CSV table of C-alpha atoms in Angstrom, one decimal:
chain,number,residue,atom,x,y,z
W,1,MET,CA,27.6,120.1,56.3
W,2,ASN,CA,31.1,118.5,57.4
W,3,LYS,CA,31.7,118.3,60.9
W,4,LEU,CA,34.7,120.4,60.4
W,5,LEU,CA,34.1,124.1,59.7
W,6,PRO,CA,36.1,124.9,56.5
W,7,THR,CA,39.8,125.4,57.4
W,8,VAL,CA,40.1,129.2,58.3
W,9,PHE,CA,43.2,131.6,59.0
W,10,LEU,CA,42.7,133.2,62.2
W,11,LEU,CA,44.4,136.4,63.4
W,12,SER,CA,46.1,136.1,66.8
W,13,GLY,CA,43.6,138.0,68.6
W,14,THR,CA,40.6,135.9,67.4
W,15,ALA,CA,42.6,132.5,68.1
W,16,SER,CA,43.2,133.9,71.7
W,17,VAL,CA,40.0,134.6,72.3
W,18,LEU,CA,38.6,131.3,71.1
W,19,ASN,CA,41.2,129.2,73.4
W,20,ALA,CA,41.5,131.7,76.1
W,21,ALA,CA,38.6,130.6,78.2
W,22,ASP,CA,39.7,126.9,78.3
W,23,GLY,CA,43.4,127.7,78.1
W,24,VAL,CA,45.9,125.5,76.1
W,25,SER,CA,45.0,121.7,75.9
W,26,PRO,CA,47.3,119.6,77.8
W,27,SER,CA,47.5,117.1,75.0
W,28,PRO,CA,48.4,117.7,71.5
W,29,TYR,CA,45.9,117.7,68.7
W,30,LYS,CA,45.5,115.2,66.3
W,31,LEU,CA,45.7,116.3,62.8
W,32,THR,CA,45.6,113.4,60.8
W,33,GLU,CA,47.3,109.8,60.3
W,34,VAL,CA,50.4,108.7,58.5
W,35,PHE,CA,50.9,105.1,58.0
W,36,GLY,CA,48.4,104.5,60.9
W,37,LEU,CA,50.4,106.3,63.2
W,38,PRO,CA,48.7,109.9,64.3
W,39,LEU,CA,50.1,113.0,63.2
W,40,THR,CA,49.8,115.8,65.9
W,41,ASN,CA,50.3,119.6,65.9
W,42,THR,CA,53.6,119.2,67.9
W,43,ILE,CA,55.2,116.7,65.5
W,44,VAL,CA,54.4,119.1,62.9
W,45,THR,CA,56.1,121.9,64.5
W,46,THR,CA,59.1,119.7,65.4
W,47,TRP,CA,59.4,118.8,61.9
W,48,ALA,CA,59.1,122.5,60.5
W,49,ILE,CA,61.3,124.1,63.1
W,50,SER,CA,64.1,121.1,62.9
W,51,ILE,CA,64.2,121.7,59.1
W,52,LEU,CA,64.4,125.3,59.2
W,53,LEU,CA,67.2,125.3,61.9
W,54,ILE,CA,69.3,122.9,59.9
W,55,VAL,CA,68.6,125.2,56.7
W,56,VAL,CA,69.5,128.5,58.7
W,57,VAL,CA,72.7,126.9,60.1
W,58,ARG,CA,73.9,125.5,56.8
W,59,LEU,CA,73.1,128.8,55.0
W,60,SER,CA,74.8,131.0,57.7
W,61,VAL,CA,78.2,128.8,58.2
W,62,GLY,CA,78.2,127.3,54.5
W,63,THR,CA,81.5,125.9,53.7
W,64,PRO,CA,83.7,126.4,57.0
W,65,LYS,CA,86.4,129.0,56.3
W,66,LEU,CA,89.8,129.5,58.0
W,67,ILE,CA,88.7,133.1,58.4
W,68,PRO,CA,85.0,132.9,59.4
W,69,GLY,CA,82.1,135.0,58.2
W,70,LYS,CA,79.6,136.4,60.3
W,71,GLY,CA,77.2,133.3,60.3
W,72,GLN,CA,80.4,130.9,61.1
W,73,ALA,CA,81.7,133.3,63.5
W,74,VAL,CA,78.2,133.4,65.4
W,75,ILE,CA,77.9,129.6,65.4
W,76,GLU,CA,81.6,129.2,66.6
W,77,SER,CA,81.2,131.7,69.4
W,78,LEU,CA,78.2,129.7,70.5
W,79,ILE,CA,80.1,126.4,70.5
W,80,ASP,CA,83.1,128.0,72.3
W,81,GLY,CA,80.8,129.3,75.1
W,82,LEU,CA,79.2,126.0,75.7
W,83,ARG,CA,82.6,124.1,75.6
W,84,GLY,CA,84.0,126.2,78.2
W,85,LEU,CA,80.8,125.6,80.4
W,86,LEU,CA,80.6,122.0,79.9
W,87,GLU,CA,84.1,120.7,79.7
W,88,PRO,CA,85.0,121.1,83.3
W,89,ILE,CA,81.5,119.3,84.2
W,90,VAL,CA,82.0,116.1,82.3
W,91,GLY,CA,85.7,115.9,82.3
W,92,LYS,CA,88.1,115.9,79.3
W,93,LYS,CA,88.1,112.4,78.5
W,94,ALA,CA,84.3,112.3,78.4
W,95,PHE,CA,83.9,115.6,76.6
W,96,PRO,CA,84.4,114.7,72.9
W,97,MET,CA,81.7,112.0,72.8
W,98,THR,CA,79.5,114.2,74.9
W,99,PHE,CA,79.6,117.5,73.5
W,100,PRO,CA,77.5,116.6,70.3
W,101,LEU,CA,74.8,115.4,72.4
W,102,LEU,CA,74.9,118.3,74.9
W,103,ILE,CA,75.1,121.3,72.2
W,104,GLY,CA,72.4,119.3,70.2
W,105,LEU,CA,70.0,119.0,73.3
W,106,PHE,CA,70.6,122.8,74.2
W,107,LEU,CA,70.0,124.1,70.5
W,108,PHE,CA,67.0,121.8,70.0
W,109,ILE,CA,65.3,122.7,73.4
W,110,LEU,CA,66.1,126.3,72.9
W,111,ILE,CA,64.7,126.9,69.5
W,112,HIS,CA,61.6,124.8,70.3
W,113,ASN,CA,61.0,126.8,73.5
W,114,TRP,CA,61.0,129.9,71.5
W,115,SER,CA,58.9,128.4,68.6
W,116,GLY,CA,55.7,129.3,70.3
W,117,LEU,CA,56.7,133.0,69.8
W,118,ILE,CA,57.0,132.6,66.1
W,119,PRO,CA,53.9,134.2,64.3
W,120,GLY,CA,51.6,131.5,63.1
W,121,VAL,CA,52.3,129.0,66.0
W,122,GLY,CA,49.1,128.6,67.9
W,123,VAL,CA,47.2,130.7,65.6
W,124,PHE,CA,46.5,129.2,62.3
W,125,GLY,CA,44.0,126.0,62.3
W,126,HIS,CA,40.3,125.0,61.9
W,127,VAL,CA,37.4,125.7,63.9
W,128,GLU,CA,35.6,122.6,65.5
W,129,HIS,CA,32.5,123.3,67.7
W,130,GLY,CA,33.6,126.7,68.3
W,131,HIS,CA,37.0,125.7,69.4
W,132,LEU,CA,40.3,126.4,67.5
W,133,THR,CA,42.3,123.2,66.5
W,134,TYR,CA,45.6,124.9,65.7
W,135,TRP,CA,48.2,123.0,63.2
W,136,MET,CA,51.2,124.0,65.0
W,137,ARG,CA,52.3,124.1,68.7
W,138,PRO,CA,55.6,124.2,70.6
W,139,ALA,CA,57.1,120.7,70.7
W,140,ASN,CA,58.0,121.0,74.4
W,141,SER,CA,54.5,121.7,75.4
W,142,ASP,CA,54.1,118.0,74.6
W,143,LEU,CA,54.9,115.9,77.5
W,144,ASN,CA,55.4,112.9,74.9
W,145,ALA,CA,58.2,115.2,73.4
W,146,THR,CA,60.0,116.0,76.5
W,147,LEU,CA,59.7,112.6,78.1
W,148,GLY,CA,61.2,111.2,74.6
W,149,MET,CA,64.4,113.4,75.0
W,150,ALA,CA,64.9,112.8,78.6
W,151,LEU,CA,64.9,109.1,77.9
W,152,VAL,CA,67.3,109.5,74.8
W,153,ALA,CA,69.7,111.8,77.2
W,154,MET,CA,69.6,109.1,80.2
W,155,LEU,CA,70.3,106.3,77.5
W,156,ALA,CA,73.4,108.3,76.1
W,157,TRP,CA,74.4,108.9,79.8
W,158,LEU,CA,74.5,105.0,80.5
W,159,VAL,CA,76.4,104.3,77.4
W,160,ILE,CA,79.0,107.2,77.8
W,161,SER,CA,79.4,106.4,81.5
W,162,LEU,CA,80.1,102.9,80.8
W,163,LYS,CA,82.2,103.5,78.1
W,164,VAL,CA,84.4,106.1,79.9
W,165,ALA,CA,84.4,105.1,83.4
W,166,GLY,CA,84.0,101.4,82.7
W,167,PRO,CA,81.6,98.7,84.0
W,168,LYS,CA,83.6,98.2,87.2
W,169,PHE,CA,84.1,101.9,88.2
W,170,PHE,CA,80.4,102.3,87.5
W,171,ILE,CA,79.2,99.6,89.9
W,172,TRP,CA,81.7,100.8,92.4
W,173,GLU,CA,80.4,104.4,92.1
W,174,LEU,CA,76.8,103.0,92.7
W,175,PHE,CA,77.6,100.5,95.5
W,176,GLY,CA,81.0,100.6,96.3
W,177,ASN,CA,82.5,101.3,99.9
W,178,LYS,CA,83.8,104.8,99.9
W,179,ALA,CA,85.7,104.5,103.0
W,180,ASP,CA,89.5,104.5,102.9
W,181,LYS,CA,90.4,100.9,103.7
W,182,GLN,CA,93.8,101.7,105.0
W,183,GLU,CA,92.7,104.5,107.5
W,184,THR,CA,89.2,102.9,108.3
W,185,PRO,CA,89.4,100.2,111.1
W,186,LYS,CA,88.3,96.6,109.6
W,187,ALA,CA,85.3,96.5,111.9
W,188,VAL,CA,84.0,99.7,110.7
W,189,TYR,CA,84.8,99.3,107.1
W,190,MET,CA,82.7,95.8,107.0
W,191,MET,CA,79.7,97.7,108.8
W,192,LEU,CA,79.8,100.3,106.1
W,193,ILE,CA,79.3,97.8,103.2
W,194,PRO,CA,75.7,97.1,103.8
W,195,ILE,CA,75.1,100.7,104.2
W,196,PHE,CA,76.5,101.8,101.1
W,197,MET,CA,74.9,98.9,99.2
W,198,MET,CA,71.7,100.5,100.6
W,199,VAL,CA,72.7,103.9,99.2
W,200,GLY,CA,73.2,102.3,96.0
W,201,LEU,CA,69.8,100.9,95.8
W,202,ILE,CA,68.4,104.5,96.9
W,203,GLU,CA,70.6,106.1,93.9
W,204,ILE,CA,69.3,103.6,91.5
W,205,VAL,CA,65.7,104.7,92.3
W,206,SER,CA,67.0,108.4,92.1
W,207,ILE,CA,68.5,107.8,88.6
W,208,ALA,CA,65.0,105.9,87.4
W,209,PHE,CA,63.2,109.1,88.2
W,210,ARG,CA,65.6,111.5,86.4
W,211,PRO,CA,63.8,111.3,83.0
W,212,VAL,CA,60.5,112.1,84.8
W,213,SER,CA,62.1,115.3,86.5
W,214,LEU,CA,63.8,116.4,83.3
W,215,SER,CA,60.7,115.9,81.3
W,216,PHE,CA,58.2,117.4,83.7
W,217,ARG,CA,60.3,120.5,84.6
W,218,LEU,CA,60.6,121.3,80.9
W,219,PHE,CA,56.9,120.6,80.0
W,220,GLY,CA,55.8,122.5,82.9
W,221,ASN,CA,57.6,125.5,82.1
W,222,VAL,CA,56.8,125.7,78.4
W,223,PHE,CA,53.0,124.4,78.8
W,224,GLY,CA,52.5,127.0,81.7
W,225,GLY,CA,54.0,129.7,79.4
W,226,GLU,CA,51.9,128.9,76.5
W,227,ASN,CA,48.9,129.3,78.8
W,228,LEU,CA,50.2,132.5,80.1
W,229,LEU,CA,50.5,134.0,76.7
W,230,THR,CA,47.1,132.6,75.7
W,231,SER,CA,45.1,134.3,78.8
W,232,MET,CA,47.2,137.5,78.4
W,233,THR,CA,46.6,137.9,74.7
W,234,GLY,CA,43.0,136.8,75.3
W,235,MET,CA,42.3,139.4,77.8
W,236,ALA,CA,44.3,142.2,75.7
W,237,PRO,CA,45.6,141.3,72.2
W,238,TYR,CA,47.8,144.4,71.8
W,239,ILE,CA,50.5,145.9,73.9
W,240,VAL,CA,49.9,144.1,77.2
W,241,PRO,CA,51.1,140.8,76.2
W,242,ILE,CA,54.6,142.2,75.1
W,243,PRO,CA,56.4,142.1,78.5
W,244,PHE,CA,55.2,138.2,78.7
W,245,TYR,CA,56.8,137.7,75.3
W,246,PHE,CA,60.1,139.0,76.7
W,247,TYR,CA,59.9,136.9,79.6
W,248,GLU,CA,59.5,133.6,77.7
W,249,VAL,CA,62.4,134.3,75.8
W,250,LEU,CA,64.3,134.6,78.9
W,251,VAL,CA,62.6,131.2,80.3
W,252,GLY,CA,63.2,129.5,77.0
W,253,VAL,CA,67.0,130.2,77.6
W,254,VAL,CA,67.0,129.3,81.0
W,255,GLN,CA,65.2,125.9,80.7
W,256,ALA,CA,67.3,124.7,77.8
W,257,LEU,CA,70.5,125.5,79.8
W,258,ILE,CA,68.9,123.7,82.9
W,259,PHE,CA,68.1,120.7,81.0
W,260,THR,CA,71.7,120.4,79.3
W,261,LEU,CA,73.4,121.2,82.7
W,262,LEU,CA,71.7,118.6,84.4
W,263,VAL,CA,72.3,115.9,81.6
W,264,ALA,CA,76.1,117.1,81.9
W,265,ILE,CA,76.2,116.8,85.7
W,266,TYR,CA,74.8,113.3,85.5
W,267,ILE,CA,77.4,112.5,83.0
W,268,GLY,CA,80.1,114.1,84.9
W,269,LEU,CA,79.3,112.4,88.3
W,270,MET,CA,80.3,109.1,86.4
W,271,THR,CA,83.2,110.3,84.2
W,272,ASN,CA,84.8,113.4,85.7
W,273,HIS,CA,87.5,111.5,88.0
W,274,ASP,CA,91.1,111.8,88.0
W,275,GLU,CA,92.8,108.5,87.0
W,276,GLU,CA,94.2,107.7,90.4
W,277,HIS,CA,90.7,108.0,91.8
W,278,ALA,CA,89.1,106.3,89.0
W,279,HIS,CA,91.7,103.4,89.2
């Protein structure tokens, strides 16, 4: 008999009973290999949900019209709402190149936060040694996925900041003496230079830890939510878990918004300055 039991389709209650005792695995399950690279259940979910999102948006919007249909109106309302929220943060000059990144992050994180609530995710799979190895798992419950997004976001922050603010202002913002040279006594002004240099070094360390804080915050909330739903469904498969599903819907929105707003704030700290100040 093969080490793996025959592939089975399990109902949600059965799946939860198998996994409720040990909770959700901190790392994704390796399903197979493609070109020598591991294919995990979080990668499968990422591909499936992303393709579904693209198809739904394309079918909803179709060819943009002057008088929008229902699908186009929903997408436009979402874009207008995010535009009104994000433009004052990043500034008008940086907004055109920043908005595609931010709305992409928000939608991607939101949909994948909610993907664990879709029937079939974390349910279907095969049983190995009495443990369910399920085929699909929310992407953001994998630290690799959240860290990858955080690194991409910070790389975009660096490129946008340098392009909009310029290298000279970028370096001054980190290490420059912020005291007014005209109103500050020269001796005091010179004494402040090494202090601001030290502050700049501390800021560099803070920037280096931004991907860590962004990724662990998102991963921790989504992974914790998956464990919560697994435990509640394992104890009582019906009725009792329903409030927790609504709670996870709210957490998914909040976490997507927090991640997006933090990236916007990081960019805005470098780009949202008036021309006189930047000069």
